Structure formats: structure tokens, C-alpha cells
Short mmCIF file of C-alpha atoms and ligand atoms in Angstrom, two decimals:
data_model
loop_
_atom_site.label_atom_id
_atom_site.label_comp_id
_atom_site.label_asym_id
_atom_site.label_seq_id
_atom_site.Cartn_x
_atom_site.Cartn_y
_atom_site.Cartn_z
CA MET K 2 0.00 0.00 0.00
CA SER K 3 1.40 3.38 -0.94
CA VAL K 4 1.23 6.26 1.49
CA ALA K 5 -0.20 9.51 0.12
CA PRO K 6 2.42 12.27 0.24
CA ALA K 7 1.76 15.36 2.38
CA SER K 8 0.09 18.32 0.64
CA PRO K 9 2.32 18.98 -2.34
CA VAL K 10 0.43 22.14 -3.23
CA VAL K 11 1.90 25.60 -2.97
CA LEU K 12 -0.59 28.41 -3.54
CA GLY K 13 0.42 31.99 -4.18
CA ASP K 14 -1.54 35.02 -3.00
CA ARG K 15 -0.60 37.53 -5.64
CA PHE K 16 -4.11 38.80 -6.34
CA ALA K 17 -4.86 39.14 -2.62
CA ARG K 18 -1.59 41.00 -2.01
CA GLU K 19 -1.66 43.32 -5.01
CA LEU K 20 -5.36 44.14 -4.95
CA PRO K 21 -6.54 43.81 -1.34
CA GLU K 22 -9.43 46.23 -1.97
CA MET K 23 -10.90 43.60 -4.29
CA ALA K 24 -10.19 40.51 -2.16
CA VAL K 25 -12.16 39.55 0.92
CA PRO K 26 -10.36 36.77 2.84
CA TRP K 27 -12.88 33.98 3.29
CA ARG K 28 -13.21 30.26 3.95
CA ALA K 29 -15.21 27.49 2.32
CA GLU K 30 -18.10 25.80 4.10
CA GLU K 31 -17.58 22.24 5.36
CA ALA K 32 -18.89 19.53 3.06
CA PRO K 33 -20.75 16.91 5.14
CA ASP K 34 -19.85 13.90 3.00
CA PRO K 35 -17.43 14.83 0.20
CA ARG K 36 -17.04 12.41 -2.69
CA LEU K 37 -14.87 13.07 -5.75
CA VAL K 38 -16.97 12.50 -8.88
CA ALA K 39 -14.74 13.90 -11.62
CA LEU K 40 -11.04 14.65 -11.85
CA ASP K 41 -9.13 15.80 -14.94
CA GLU K 42 -5.91 13.87 -14.47
CA ASP K 43 -4.19 15.45 -17.48
CA LEU K 44 -4.87 18.91 -16.10
CA ALA K 45 -3.69 17.84 -12.65
CA ALA K 46 -0.43 16.67 -14.22
CA ASP K 47 -0.07 20.00 -16.09
CA LEU K 48 -0.37 21.72 -12.75
CA GLY K 49 2.24 19.47 -11.21
CA LEU K 50 -0.39 17.93 -8.90
CA ASP K 51 -0.42 14.22 -8.15
CA PRO K 52 -3.83 12.78 -9.15
CA GLY K 53 -3.41 10.05 -6.54
CA TRP K 54 -3.01 12.66 -3.82
CA LEU K 55 -5.96 14.68 -5.13
CA ARG K 56 -8.12 11.56 -4.75
CA SER K 57 -7.01 11.11 -1.12
CA PRO K 58 -9.06 12.63 1.75
CA ASP K 59 -6.52 15.49 2.02
CA GLY K 60 -6.71 16.08 -1.72
CA VAL K 61 -10.52 16.21 -1.63
CA ARG K 62 -10.33 18.67 1.27
CA LEU K 63 -8.19 20.94 -0.92
CA LEU K 64 -10.66 20.54 -3.80
CA THR K 65 -13.51 21.67 -1.55
CA GLY K 66 -11.47 24.44 0.09
CA THR K 67 -11.99 22.96 3.56
CA ALA K 68 -8.23 22.51 4.09
CA VAL K 69 -5.87 24.95 2.41
CA PRO K 70 -2.08 24.76 2.28
CA ALA K 71 -0.13 26.81 4.80
CA GLY K 72 0.47 30.35 3.55
CA ALA K 73 -2.54 30.41 1.19
CA THR K 74 -5.07 33.25 1.44
CA PRO K 75 -8.41 32.19 -0.06
CA VAL K 76 -10.47 35.21 -1.05
CA ALA K 77 -13.83 36.10 -2.51
CA GLN K 78 -13.13 38.48 -5.39
CA ALA K 79 -15.05 41.70 -5.81
CA TYR K 80 -16.34 42.67 -9.23
CA ALA K 81 -19.20 44.62 -10.75
CA GLY K 82 -21.02 43.90 -13.98
CA HIS K 83 -23.69 44.59 -16.53
CA GLN K 84 -26.18 41.73 -16.34
CA PHE K 85 -28.49 41.67 -19.36
CA GLY K 86 -27.57 45.32 -19.89
CA GLY K 87 -28.27 46.55 -16.33
CA PHE K 88 -25.35 47.66 -14.17
CA SER K 89 -24.71 46.20 -10.69
CA PRO K 90 -21.83 47.95 -8.94
CA ARG K 91 -21.31 45.04 -6.53
CA LEU K 92 -21.57 41.42 -7.66
CA GLY K 93 -18.42 39.51 -6.68
CA ASP K 94 -17.90 35.87 -5.82
CA GLY K 95 -21.17 35.08 -4.06
CA ARG K 96 -20.52 31.34 -4.01
CA ALA K 97 -16.93 31.11 -5.18
CA LEU K 98 -13.42 31.50 -3.79
CA LEU K 99 -10.03 32.11 -5.28
CA LEU K 100 -7.86 29.65 -3.32
CA GLY K 101 -4.69 31.11 -4.80
CA GLU K 102 -2.32 30.86 -7.74
CA LEU K 103 -0.36 27.84 -8.93
CA THR K 104 2.57 27.74 -11.31
CA ASP K 105 2.00 25.09 -13.96
CA ARG K 106 4.61 22.89 -15.64
CA GLY K 107 5.02 25.51 -18.37
CA GLY K 108 5.86 28.15 -15.76
CA ARG K 109 2.54 29.96 -16.22
CA LEU K 110 0.52 31.33 -13.31
CA ARG K 111 -2.95 29.74 -12.99
CA ASP K 112 -5.76 30.53 -10.54
CA LEU K 113 -7.20 27.68 -8.52
CA HIS K 114 -10.79 28.67 -7.87
CA LEU K 115 -13.86 27.03 -6.33
CA LYS K 116 -17.52 27.38 -7.23
CA GLY K 117 -20.27 26.27 -4.85
CA SER K 118 -18.09 26.60 -1.72
CA GLY K 119 -20.64 28.44 0.43
CA ARG K 120 -21.98 31.93 1.02
CA THR K 121 -19.58 34.88 1.00
CA PRO K 122 -20.13 38.59 1.75
CA PHE K 123 -21.14 38.90 -1.94
CA ALA K 124 -23.89 36.25 -1.75
CA ARG K 125 -26.82 38.72 -1.58
CA GLY K 126 -29.92 36.46 -1.53
CA GLY K 127 -28.11 33.35 -2.79
CA ASP K 128 -27.34 30.23 -0.78
CA GLY K 129 -23.69 30.10 -1.91
CA LEU K 130 -24.14 26.57 -3.20
CA ALA K 131 -24.11 24.75 -6.51
CA ALA K 132 -25.93 21.64 -7.66
CA LEU K 133 -24.12 18.61 -9.05
CA GLY K 134 -25.75 18.74 -12.50
CA PRO K 135 -24.60 22.28 -13.42
CA MET K 136 -21.08 21.64 -12.06
CA LEU K 137 -20.81 18.47 -14.14
CA ARG K 138 -22.09 20.47 -17.11
CA GLU K 139 -19.23 22.95 -16.61
CA HIS K 140 -16.73 20.07 -16.29
CA LEU K 141 -18.02 18.41 -19.45
CA VAL K 142 -18.52 21.45 -21.66
CA SER K 143 -15.28 23.20 -20.65
CA SER K 144 -13.40 19.93 -21.32
CA ALA K 145 -14.98 19.82 -24.77
CA VAL K 146 -14.18 23.48 -25.47
CA HIS K 147 -10.58 22.90 -24.43
CA ALA K 148 -10.32 19.79 -26.60
CA LEU K 149 -11.58 21.88 -29.52
CA GLY K 150 -8.56 24.12 -29.01
CA ILE K 151 -10.54 27.10 -27.71
CA PRO K 152 -9.14 29.13 -24.77
CA THR K 153 -11.10 28.36 -21.62
CA ALA K 154 -11.14 28.09 -17.87
CA ARG K 155 -10.77 24.38 -17.11
CA SER K 156 -12.43 22.16 -14.56
CA LEU K 157 -9.96 20.26 -12.44
CA ALA K 158 -12.52 18.39 -10.36
CA VAL K 159 -16.11 18.11 -9.20
CA VAL K 160 -16.75 16.94 -5.65
CA ALA K 161 -20.26 16.01 -4.48
CA THR K 162 -20.61 17.55 -1.04
CA GLY K 163 -23.28 15.30 0.45
CA ARG K 164 -25.38 18.42 1.09
CA THR K 165 -28.81 18.85 -0.45
CA VAL K 166 -29.27 22.04 -2.43
CA ARG K 167 -32.75 23.48 -2.67
CA ARG K 168 -33.75 24.65 -6.15
CA GLU K 169 -37.17 23.95 -7.73
CA GLU K 170 -36.54 20.50 -6.28
CA PRO K 171 -33.96 19.16 -3.82
CA LEU K 172 -30.71 18.36 -5.65
CA PRO K 173 -27.33 16.92 -4.70
CA GLY K 174 -24.79 19.69 -4.00
CA ALA K 175 -21.28 19.93 -5.44
CA VAL K 176 -18.15 22.05 -5.54
CA LEU K 177 -16.28 22.64 -8.77
CA ALA K 178 -12.53 23.28 -8.63
CA ARG K 179 -11.50 25.20 -11.70
CA VAL K 180 -8.34 26.60 -13.15
CA ALA K 181 -7.94 29.69 -15.31
CA SER K 182 -5.09 31.97 -16.26
CA SER K 183 -6.96 34.42 -14.01
CA HIS K 184 -10.49 35.34 -13.01
CA LEU K 185 -10.12 39.00 -13.99
CA ARG K 186 -13.21 40.16 -15.80
CA VAL K 187 -14.45 43.30 -17.51
CA GLY K 188 -16.53 43.57 -14.34
CA SER K 189 -13.34 43.70 -12.24
CA PHE K 190 -12.42 46.94 -14.01
CA GLN K 191 -15.95 48.27 -13.68
CA TYR K 192 -15.72 47.63 -9.94
CA ALA K 193 -12.38 49.40 -9.58
CA ARG K 194 -13.63 52.35 -11.64
CA ALA K 195 -16.85 52.62 -9.63
CA THR K 196 -14.87 52.97 -6.38
CA GLY K 197 -13.45 56.22 -7.75
CA ASP K 198 -9.98 55.11 -6.61
CA LEU K 199 -7.73 55.76 -9.61
CA ASP K 200 -4.74 54.19 -7.90
CA LEU K 201 -6.70 50.94 -7.54
CA LEU K 202 -7.74 51.09 -11.20
CA ARG K 203 -4.11 51.63 -12.23
CA ARG K 204 -2.87 48.76 -10.06
CA LEU K 205 -5.55 46.48 -11.50
CA ALA K 206 -4.53 47.45 -15.04
CA GLU K 207 -0.88 46.77 -14.23
CA HIS K 208 -1.71 43.42 -12.62
CA ALA K 209 -3.79 42.40 -15.65
CA THR K 210 -1.15 43.59 -18.10
CA SER K 211 1.63 41.68 -16.43
CA ARG K 212 -0.43 38.49 -16.19
CA HIS K 213 -2.05 38.44 -19.61
CA HIS K 214 -0.72 40.96 -22.04
CA PRO K 215 2.86 41.71 -20.90
CA GLU K 216 3.83 43.13 -24.28
CA ALA K 217 1.44 46.03 -23.59
CA ALA K 218 3.64 47.22 -20.71
CA SER K 219 6.30 48.51 -23.09
CA ALA K 220 3.86 50.29 -25.43
CA GLU K 221 3.83 54.06 -25.63
CA ASN K 222 0.40 54.07 -23.92
CA PRO K 223 0.35 50.82 -21.90
CA HIS K 224 -3.27 51.14 -20.74
CA LEU K 225 -4.49 51.68 -24.29
CA ALA K 226 -2.34 48.73 -25.38
CA LEU K 227 -4.04 46.64 -22.68
CA LEU K 228 -7.48 47.57 -23.99
CA GLN K 229 -6.39 46.73 -27.55
CA ALA K 230 -4.94 43.40 -26.44
CA VAL K 231 -8.13 42.43 -24.58
CA ALA K 232 -10.22 43.44 -27.61
CA ARG K 233 -8.10 41.24 -29.88
CA ALA K 234 -8.17 38.28 -27.47
CA GLN K 235 -11.96 38.50 -27.09
CA ALA K 236 -12.40 38.87 -30.86
CA ARG K 237 -10.39 35.72 -31.49
CA LEU K 238 -12.26 33.86 -28.76
CA VAL K 239 -15.75 34.74 -29.96
CA ALA K 240 -14.77 33.93 -33.57
CA ARG K 241 -13.81 30.44 -32.36
CA TRP K 242 -17.15 30.06 -30.56
CA MET K 243 -19.03 31.08 -33.68
CA LEU K 244 -17.15 28.69 -35.93
CA VAL K 245 -17.93 25.72 -33.72
CA GLY K 246 -21.49 26.75 -32.81
CA PHE K 247 -20.92 27.45 -29.12
CA VAL K 248 -23.52 29.58 -27.35
CA HIS K 249 -22.22 30.96 -24.04
CA GLY K 250 -25.68 31.96 -22.91
CA VAL K 251 -24.88 34.64 -20.33
CA MET K 252 -22.32 37.06 -21.74
CA ASN K 253 -22.61 39.59 -18.95
CA THR K 254 -19.58 41.81 -18.44
CA ASP K 255 -18.75 39.89 -15.26
CA ASN K 256 -18.49 36.74 -17.38
CA THR K 257 -16.13 38.32 -19.94
CA THR K 258 -12.45 37.73 -19.17
CA ILE K 259 -9.44 39.96 -19.59
CA SER K 260 -7.38 36.93 -20.64
CA GLY K 261 -9.69 36.02 -23.54
CA GLU K 262 -10.64 32.67 -22.01
CA THR K 263 -14.16 31.27 -21.94
CA ILE K 264 -15.46 31.48 -18.38
CA ASP K 265 -18.60 30.91 -16.30
CA TYR K 266 -20.32 28.06 -18.01
CA GLY K 267 -23.95 28.41 -17.06
CA PRO K 268 -26.72 27.98 -19.59
CA CYS K 269 -24.24 27.22 -22.40
CA ALA K 270 -24.89 24.83 -25.30
CA PHE K 271 -23.75 23.88 -28.78
CA LEU K 272 -25.95 24.58 -31.79
CA ASP K 273 -27.80 21.71 -33.33
CA ALA K 274 -29.49 23.16 -36.44
CA TYR K 275 -27.74 26.29 -37.69
CA ASP K 276 -29.81 29.34 -36.81
CA PRO K 277 -28.33 32.66 -35.66
CA ALA K 278 -31.45 33.39 -33.57
CA THR K 279 -30.87 30.34 -31.36
CA VAL K 280 -31.22 31.01 -27.63
CA TYR K 281 -30.94 28.23 -25.07
CA SER K 282 -30.98 30.08 -21.76
CA SER K 283 -34.35 29.96 -20.02
CA ILE K 284 -33.79 33.44 -18.57
CA ASP K 285 -32.79 35.15 -21.85
CA HIS K 286 -36.29 36.19 -22.85
CA GLY K 287 -35.21 38.95 -25.23
CA GLY K 288 -32.59 36.82 -26.99
CA ARG K 289 -29.84 39.27 -26.00
CA TYR K 290 -27.30 36.44 -25.91
CA ALA K 291 -28.53 34.54 -28.98
CA TYR K 292 -25.83 32.72 -30.95
CA GLY K 293 -25.75 35.32 -33.72
CA ASN K 294 -25.52 38.26 -31.32
CA GLN K 295 -22.35 37.08 -29.59
CA PRO K 296 -19.81 39.16 -31.58
CA ALA K 297 -21.86 42.34 -31.09
CA VAL K 298 -22.29 41.60 -27.38
CA ALA K 299 -18.56 41.01 -26.94
CA GLN K 300 -17.92 44.38 -28.53
CA TRP K 301 -20.52 46.00 -26.28
CA ASN K 302 -18.81 44.46 -23.25
CA LEU K 303 -15.46 45.80 -24.43
CA ALA K 304 -17.00 49.25 -24.69
CA ARG K 305 -17.80 48.91 -20.97
CA LEU K 306 -14.14 47.99 -20.35
CA ALA K 307 -13.07 51.02 -22.35
CA GLU K 308 -15.35 53.27 -20.27
CA ALA K 309 -13.85 51.88 -17.07
CA LEU K 310 -10.32 52.51 -18.36
CA LEU K 311 -11.00 56.03 -19.73
CA PRO K 312 -9.19 57.99 -17.00
CA LEU K 313 -6.07 55.92 -17.64
CA LEU K 314 -6.14 56.30 -21.42
CA HIS K 315 -5.63 60.06 -21.58
CA GLU K 316 -5.95 62.95 -19.14
CA ASP K 317 -8.16 64.77 -21.62
CA GLU K 318 -11.53 62.98 -21.69
CA GLU K 319 -12.30 63.74 -25.33
CA GLN K 320 -8.98 62.32 -26.42
CA ALA K 321 -9.46 59.31 -24.16
CA VAL K 322 -12.82 58.60 -25.82
CA ALA K 323 -11.28 58.86 -29.29
CA LEU K 324 -8.54 56.38 -28.33
CA ALA K 325 -11.12 54.00 -26.85
CA GLN K 326 -13.23 54.15 -29.99
CA ASP K 327 -10.23 53.25 -32.14
CA ALA K 328 -9.47 50.28 -29.92
CA LEU K 329 -13.06 49.05 -30.27
CA GLY K 330 -12.63 49.34 -34.03
CA ASP K 331 -9.74 46.89 -33.68
CA PHE K 332 -12.21 44.36 -32.31
CA ARG K 333 -14.27 44.37 -35.51
CA HIS K 334 -11.18 44.02 -37.67
CA GLU K 335 -9.68 41.22 -35.59
CA TYR K 336 -13.00 39.40 -35.38
CA GLN K 337 -13.46 39.47 -39.16
CA ALA K 338 -9.91 38.24 -39.72
CA ALA K 339 -10.18 35.44 -37.16
CA TRP K 340 -13.58 34.31 -38.41
CA THR K 341 -12.50 34.33 -42.05
CA ALA K 342 -9.30 32.38 -41.33
CA GLY K 343 -11.31 29.86 -39.31
CA ALA K 344 -13.95 29.53 -42.03
CA ALA K 345 -11.19 28.95 -44.60
CA ALA K 346 -9.81 26.14 -42.43
CA LYS K 347 -13.27 24.57 -42.01
CA LEU K 348 -13.75 24.64 -45.80
CA GLY K 349 -10.31 23.10 -46.39
CA LEU K 350 -9.11 26.25 -48.15
CA PRO K 351 -6.42 27.62 -45.85
CA GLY K 352 -4.46 29.57 -48.47
CA THR K 353 -7.50 31.05 -50.24
CA PRO K 354 -7.99 34.83 -50.03
CA GLY K 355 -10.55 36.10 -47.53
CA GLU K 356 -12.57 37.87 -50.26
CA VAL K 357 -13.22 34.45 -51.80
CA VAL K 358 -13.72 32.47 -48.57
CA ARG K 359 -16.05 34.85 -46.78
CA PRO K 360 -18.94 34.97 -49.30
CA LEU K 361 -18.59 31.25 -49.97
CA ALA K 362 -18.81 30.39 -46.27
CA GLU K 363 -21.72 32.78 -45.77
CA GLU K 364 -23.62 31.21 -48.66
CA LEU K 365 -23.19 27.76 -47.14
CA LEU K 366 -24.46 29.02 -43.78
CA THR K 367 -27.50 30.48 -45.55
CA LEU K 368 -28.22 27.05 -47.03
CA LEU K 369 -27.81 25.42 -43.60
CA GLN K 370 -30.20 27.91 -42.07
CA ALA K 371 -32.81 27.53 -44.81
CA ASP K 372 -32.98 23.74 -44.34
CA ARG K 373 -32.35 23.76 -40.55
CA VAL K 374 -29.25 21.62 -41.02
CA ASP K 375 -27.08 20.42 -38.14
CA LEU K 376 -23.90 22.54 -38.06
CA THR K 377 -21.44 19.97 -36.69
CA SER K 378 -22.61 17.03 -38.83
CA SER K 379 -22.75 18.99 -42.07
CA PHE K 380 -19.25 20.46 -41.79
CA ARG K 381 -17.86 17.04 -41.00
CA ALA K 382 -19.73 15.53 -43.96
CA LEU K 383 -18.24 18.22 -46.19
CA ALA K 384 -14.87 16.45 -46.04
CA ALA K 385 -16.44 13.32 -47.53
CA ALA K 386 -17.83 15.55 -50.29
CA ALA K 387 -14.30 16.89 -50.89
CA ARG K 388 -13.21 13.26 -51.30
CA GLY K 389 -15.92 12.73 -53.91
CA ASP K 390 -18.85 11.39 -51.85
CA ALA K 391 -21.49 14.07 -51.34
CA GLY K 392 -24.10 11.46 -50.28
CA PRO K 393 -23.74 11.91 -46.49
CA LEU K 394 -23.94 15.68 -46.88
CA HIS K 395 -27.00 15.56 -49.15
CA ARG K 396 -28.94 13.60 -46.53
CA HIS K 397 -29.03 16.76 -44.37
CA PHE K 398 -30.41 19.09 -47.06
CA LEU K 399 -33.78 19.53 -48.72
CA ASP K 400 -32.66 21.82 -51.55
CA ALA K 401 -30.33 19.48 -53.47
CA ALA K 402 -29.91 21.81 -56.47
CA ALA K 403 -28.75 24.75 -54.34
CA LEU K 404 -26.30 22.51 -52.49
CA ASP K 405 -24.89 21.06 -55.73
CA ASP K 406 -24.40 24.52 -57.15
CA TRP K 407 -22.46 25.55 -54.05
CA LEU K 408 -20.45 22.30 -53.99
CA GLY K 409 -19.37 22.78 -57.60
CA ARG K 410 -17.90 26.20 -56.92
CA TRP K 411 -16.24 25.05 -53.70
CA ARG K 412 -14.69 21.89 -55.21
CA ALA K 413 -13.20 23.99 -58.00
CA LEU K 414 -11.00 25.63 -55.33
CA GLY K 415 -9.43 22.26 -54.44
CA PRO K 416 -10.37 21.76 -50.75
CA ASP K 417 -8.04 19.66 -48.58
CA ALA K 418 -10.22 17.00 -46.92
CA ASP K 419 -7.60 15.82 -44.41
CA ALA K 420 -7.02 19.38 -43.18
CA MET K 421 -10.81 19.73 -42.77
CA ASP K 422 -10.94 16.65 -40.54
CA ARG K 423 -8.44 18.28 -38.22
CA VAL K 424 -10.68 21.30 -37.57
CA ASN K 425 -14.28 20.11 -38.01
CA PRO K 426 -15.22 18.02 -34.96
CA VAL K 427 -17.11 14.74 -35.18
CA TYR K 428 -18.10 15.00 -31.52
CA VAL K 429 -19.37 17.96 -29.54
CA PRO K 430 -21.41 17.71 -26.33
CA ARG K 431 -24.77 17.49 -28.03
CA ASN K 432 -27.63 18.86 -25.99
CA HIS K 433 -29.73 15.70 -25.88
CA LEU K 434 -26.68 13.68 -24.75
CA VAL K 435 -25.69 16.26 -22.12
CA GLU K 436 -29.21 16.20 -20.69
CA GLU K 437 -29.27 12.42 -20.60
CA ALA K 438 -25.83 12.28 -18.91
CA LEU K 439 -26.61 14.94 -16.30
CA ALA K 440 -30.00 13.44 -15.44
CA ALA K 441 -28.39 10.02 -14.89
CA ALA K 442 -25.55 11.55 -12.80
CA THR K 443 -28.05 13.40 -10.62
CA ASP K 444 -29.74 10.03 -10.01
CA GLY K 445 -26.40 8.47 -9.05
CA ASP K 446 -25.35 6.82 -12.34
CA LEU K 447 -22.13 8.42 -13.62
CA ALA K 448 -21.55 6.02 -16.52
CA PRO K 449 -23.26 8.09 -19.29
CA PHE K 450 -21.44 11.23 -18.09
CA GLU K 451 -18.05 9.49 -18.10
CA GLN K 452 -18.66 8.01 -21.53
CA LEU K 453 -19.71 11.36 -23.02
CA LEU K 454 -16.72 13.09 -21.39
CA ASP K 455 -14.40 10.52 -22.92
CA VAL K 456 -15.98 11.09 -26.35
CA VAL K 457 -15.79 14.89 -26.38
CA ARG K 458 -12.20 14.94 -25.14
CA ALA K 459 -11.09 13.58 -28.54
CA PRO K 460 -13.38 15.47 -30.91
CA PHE K 461 -11.63 15.18 -34.27
CA VAL K 462 -10.97 11.45 -34.74
CA GLU K 463 -13.95 9.31 -35.65
CA ARG K 464 -14.14 6.15 -33.55
CA PRO K 465 -16.18 3.05 -34.41
CA GLY K 466 -19.07 2.33 -32.09
CA LEU K 467 -19.66 6.00 -31.25
CA GLU K 468 -22.14 6.74 -34.06
CA ARG K 469 -24.79 7.78 -31.54
CA TYR K 470 -22.50 10.58 -30.30
CA ALA K 471 -22.00 11.94 -33.81
CA ALA K 472 -25.68 11.93 -34.78
CA PRO K 473 -27.85 15.08 -34.72
CA ALA K 474 -30.53 15.43 -32.06
CA PRO K 475 -33.62 13.27 -32.64
CA PRO K 476 -36.42 15.25 -34.29
CA ASP K 477 -38.60 15.00 -31.16
CA PHE K 478 -35.91 16.63 -28.97
CA GLY K 479 -37.66 19.97 -29.54
CA ALA K 480 -36.74 23.44 -28.34
CA TYR K 481 -33.88 22.94 -25.91
CA ARG K 482 -33.69 25.10 -22.79
CA THR K 483 -30.83 25.41 -20.34
CA PHE K 484 -30.89 26.87 -16.87
CA CYS K 485 -28.38 29.05 -15.06
CA GLY K 486 -26.25 27.00 -12.73
CA THR K 487 -27.68 28.60 -9.61
P1 AMP T 1577 -23.26 33.89 -12.64
O1 AMP T 1577 -24.62 33.91 -13.24
O2 AMP T 1577 -22.82 32.51 -12.21
O3 AMP T 1577 -22.26 34.55 -13.49
O4 AMP T 1577 -23.39 34.69 -11.28
C1 AMP T 1577 -23.76 36.04 -11.21
C2 AMP T 1577 -23.59 36.56 -9.80
O5 AMP T 1577 -24.47 35.89 -8.90
C3 AMP T 1577 -22.21 36.37 -9.21
O6 AMP T 1577 -21.95 37.45 -8.38
C4 AMP T 1577 -22.35 35.09 -8.43
O7 AMP T 1577 -21.38 34.97 -7.41
C5 AMP T 1577 -23.75 35.23 -7.86
N1 AMP T 1577 -24.39 33.94 -7.57
C6 AMP T 1577 -24.87 33.05 -8.46
N2 AMP T 1577 -25.42 31.99 -7.83
C7 AMP T 1577 -25.28 32.20 -6.50
C8 AMP T 1577 -25.65 31.46 -5.32
N3 AMP T 1577 -26.29 30.29 -5.38
N4 AMP T 1577 -25.33 32.01 -4.13
C9 AMP T 1577 -24.69 33.18 -4.04
N5 AMP T 1577 -24.33 33.92 -5.11
C10 AMP T 1577 -24.62 33.44 -6.32
MG1 MG T 1578 -20.33 34.78 -13.41
#
């Protein structure tokens, strides 16, 4: 029998030290009967953490925040945010804690953060808890997003707490341990700005610059360079979401990162049929965060970041506004470039000029929308069409003549089918499969969840026996709705 080593974890407290005005020291609530239900062993290894130790009682206590390494300073982070367009000056981690920072094997600083760890001074009316289903959803979907090569916060582990959480019905409670290059949000800057403390705002900007966009520090106007860098990172991120059909669902400014990573998986989902108006979140009545609105919303959120940064951009307000507007223009440019390059890759035409790719890709999307065609399946079937077999693709479409006309023009450009298979996934976490897996897990059967997780962690290579995971939703699946993970 091997003996588990003593806590091998060293946690930094850089955020708490550099920005104490935005960090309330706090502790997690005890979990009555903690049980590890998911652990990303590859991520643990990246972080230099021993998966065997993480599975031990001491490891699980770290993953629930109930025992923290000596010298660590767990904090609830303060932030503000626009939620569905309305500003709240004080949101913050109501049910989350930053345990501290880790240095990963690549030498990069990563936050270790908990969600569902109990009420904090920012909890307002909330109970500070999280239910198992939504935490497993975050584990599953963030794993899939990562496997697709898209920047994201990652889930290290989900621990069932043994506590019952009261929602519409009693549900098993859980704590998610997640890792991100930081948890700085647009809302963090809005908070600092709203305090009126310019020194705090400047320190926050310097902290963010050094952690995420260090090249900005040596620019002529470092704070403007930070804004530009965040705009570019968000533009590239949202372009990746759009290309793969990811709908974040709650793109409030407090859920928009400075690093350009996907964060705060709540009512998120992947498109089935291609339709820009698709909304999954049960609370998004106006469709503000519909799939097709995501680039415009990201730009709107960046405008809120620009407003928060204004006093640092230039001492003259008019000039500061002009600089901010230019930076927001960079977003549009970068988004277009990233989307077009990604569309070229999906069509197997990496060297083809954007002026050719863009209208061709848009025409195909129009055809998908007209026939309510599944986005993931049709792009994957396109590679077979490039190899000479358009049969699988045709099965998705009603208007065969329109498709053939498009295919003729596309084939004439010489698409590279093997390159397409490296960027068009076979497997994404399809909504009907996610629902099935989470319902079973909530009832105590983890097998469907583990199987689906295994499938989406290798999205690009087709595997025999997994046909069910590659198939579009059954026609009776209907209008899918997701719920915020509260
Ligand atoms: P989210 O929708 O997860 O981005 O959360 C928005 C805000 O509500 C954040 O300030 C959260 O910390 C807070 N919040 C969400 N759920 C809860 C909860 N159950 N208890 C306390 N605070 C919560
Ligand atoms: Mg949030």
C-alpha cells in the first residue's frame, strides 16, 4: 500500500496582495460527505499535482477548500457587472473562492478557484451553493471546449458535497474546482472604476497587463495597449465560438475575461441546427445572448471595459474617448480576420484569399439555415464531399440543387479534406446527450457522463461504435432550454 504524500500544493496570493481592496479573505463551508466524482488527471499533471493525492481525503479537502495549504489566502473576489444590460456595482464571488495561484509545468501562473463553496459577503440572496448537474455540465462542456482548441477556464474536479441544495426541487450539492489563467473580468475593471480610486484602477490594469498581455507594458500608452490586447483576445475567442457553434448563454460583463478565455459556463450549449437566432438560456427572454448576437455583445462588453479605463487612457476625456473608440474598431477588424481564417480552415481552403472564402462560407451558412441543417454534422460531412462522396452531406439538405451549385464552386478551389478533418469536430457535447448524462448523474449513475466526457475529449478522430454521439438530435428533442447553474 502506498502512502499519500503530504500536501504537495503551494498556492500563491498575488491577487490578494496586489489588490486587497478587491479581495475579501474567506473560507469554504464544510462539506458533510465529500465524494470526488470527476477529476481531470491530465490537467492535474499540467499543474504538477499528483492525481493520486488529489483523490485522497486530504486532496478532496483541498478541492472543496476545507483545508488549504499553509500560507494560502483564499479570497472572494469583488467585481461589478452589466447583467443583461443593467449595471450592478457590486456582484463579486457570491458562491466562489479564489484559493490562490499555482505555477504550472510551463511556468505559467494559474488561478485555482472554487464554485459552490458556500456563502460569502457577496452572496446577496443566494445560498452560496451549486448543484451537481450544473457543475458536471461545466466540467463536461469546458473539457470539450478545451479539446476543440478554444481558450477556456478548465475544470480540475467536481466533488459532491453530500449536502442537499434546494432549487425547484432538492438536488445533490457539489463544488467545482477550476483553473484559469486568471479570473479578472471586464466587471473587475468596472468595480475598480466605480470605487473612484484611480490608484486601484491603475494597479488592477498593471496586474492584468503583467499576467495576460505583458507586451502592452512597453507600449507608448500601456493602458491603451491593454485595452487593444483584450479586444483582440476577445475577438479571437468569440470567432472560435461562432465557428464551432458554441452559445455561451450569459455574456454579462462579469463573465467576460481579460485573458480572452471562456469562463462561467452556465446555460451554455452547442448549436444543433444552424440558426443565428438560437437562444438556449431559459432566462434570456429577449434573446440578447442569442448565438448570432455574440460578436456584437462582446464588442458592447469591451465598450464597458473602455469606459472603465478612460481615465487611464488620456488625461483629456475627449482624447481618451477617441482612443477608446479606435481600440473598439480593432475588435471588428480582428473578429473578421479570425472568423474568415477559421472559415477557410473549415472549408479546407487555408491559403485562399478572404474575399473568396467569406462569401462562400456565408452562402453555405444560408443554405444550412434555410434547411435547418445540423452545423457539426454537415461540416464534418463536407470532407467526404471533398473526397468525392457528397451522399452523407446531401442527406441533411432539402434543396439538393442549391447545395450542388455551391459544392461545384467550392470543389473547384481544391479543398483539402484531411485538413478539414483536423478542424471540423465529429463529436461535440450534443444537448440531448448532455441532458441524458446529467440526469443520470443526478440520479447516481455516472456512466453516461463518463462516456460522453471521454468522447468529447477527442473530438476530431472518428471512432467506431460512437455513431450515436456523432448523430444530430432526434427530431422529437424539440426546443432545448438550459438553466443558469444557480
Ligand atoms: P453567474 O450567473 O454565475 O455569473 O453569477 C452572477 C452573480 O451571482 C455572481 O456574483 C455570483 O457569485 C452570484 N451567484 C450566483 N449563484 C449564486 C448562489 N447560489 N449564491 C450566491 N451567489 C450566487
Ligand atoms: Mg459569473
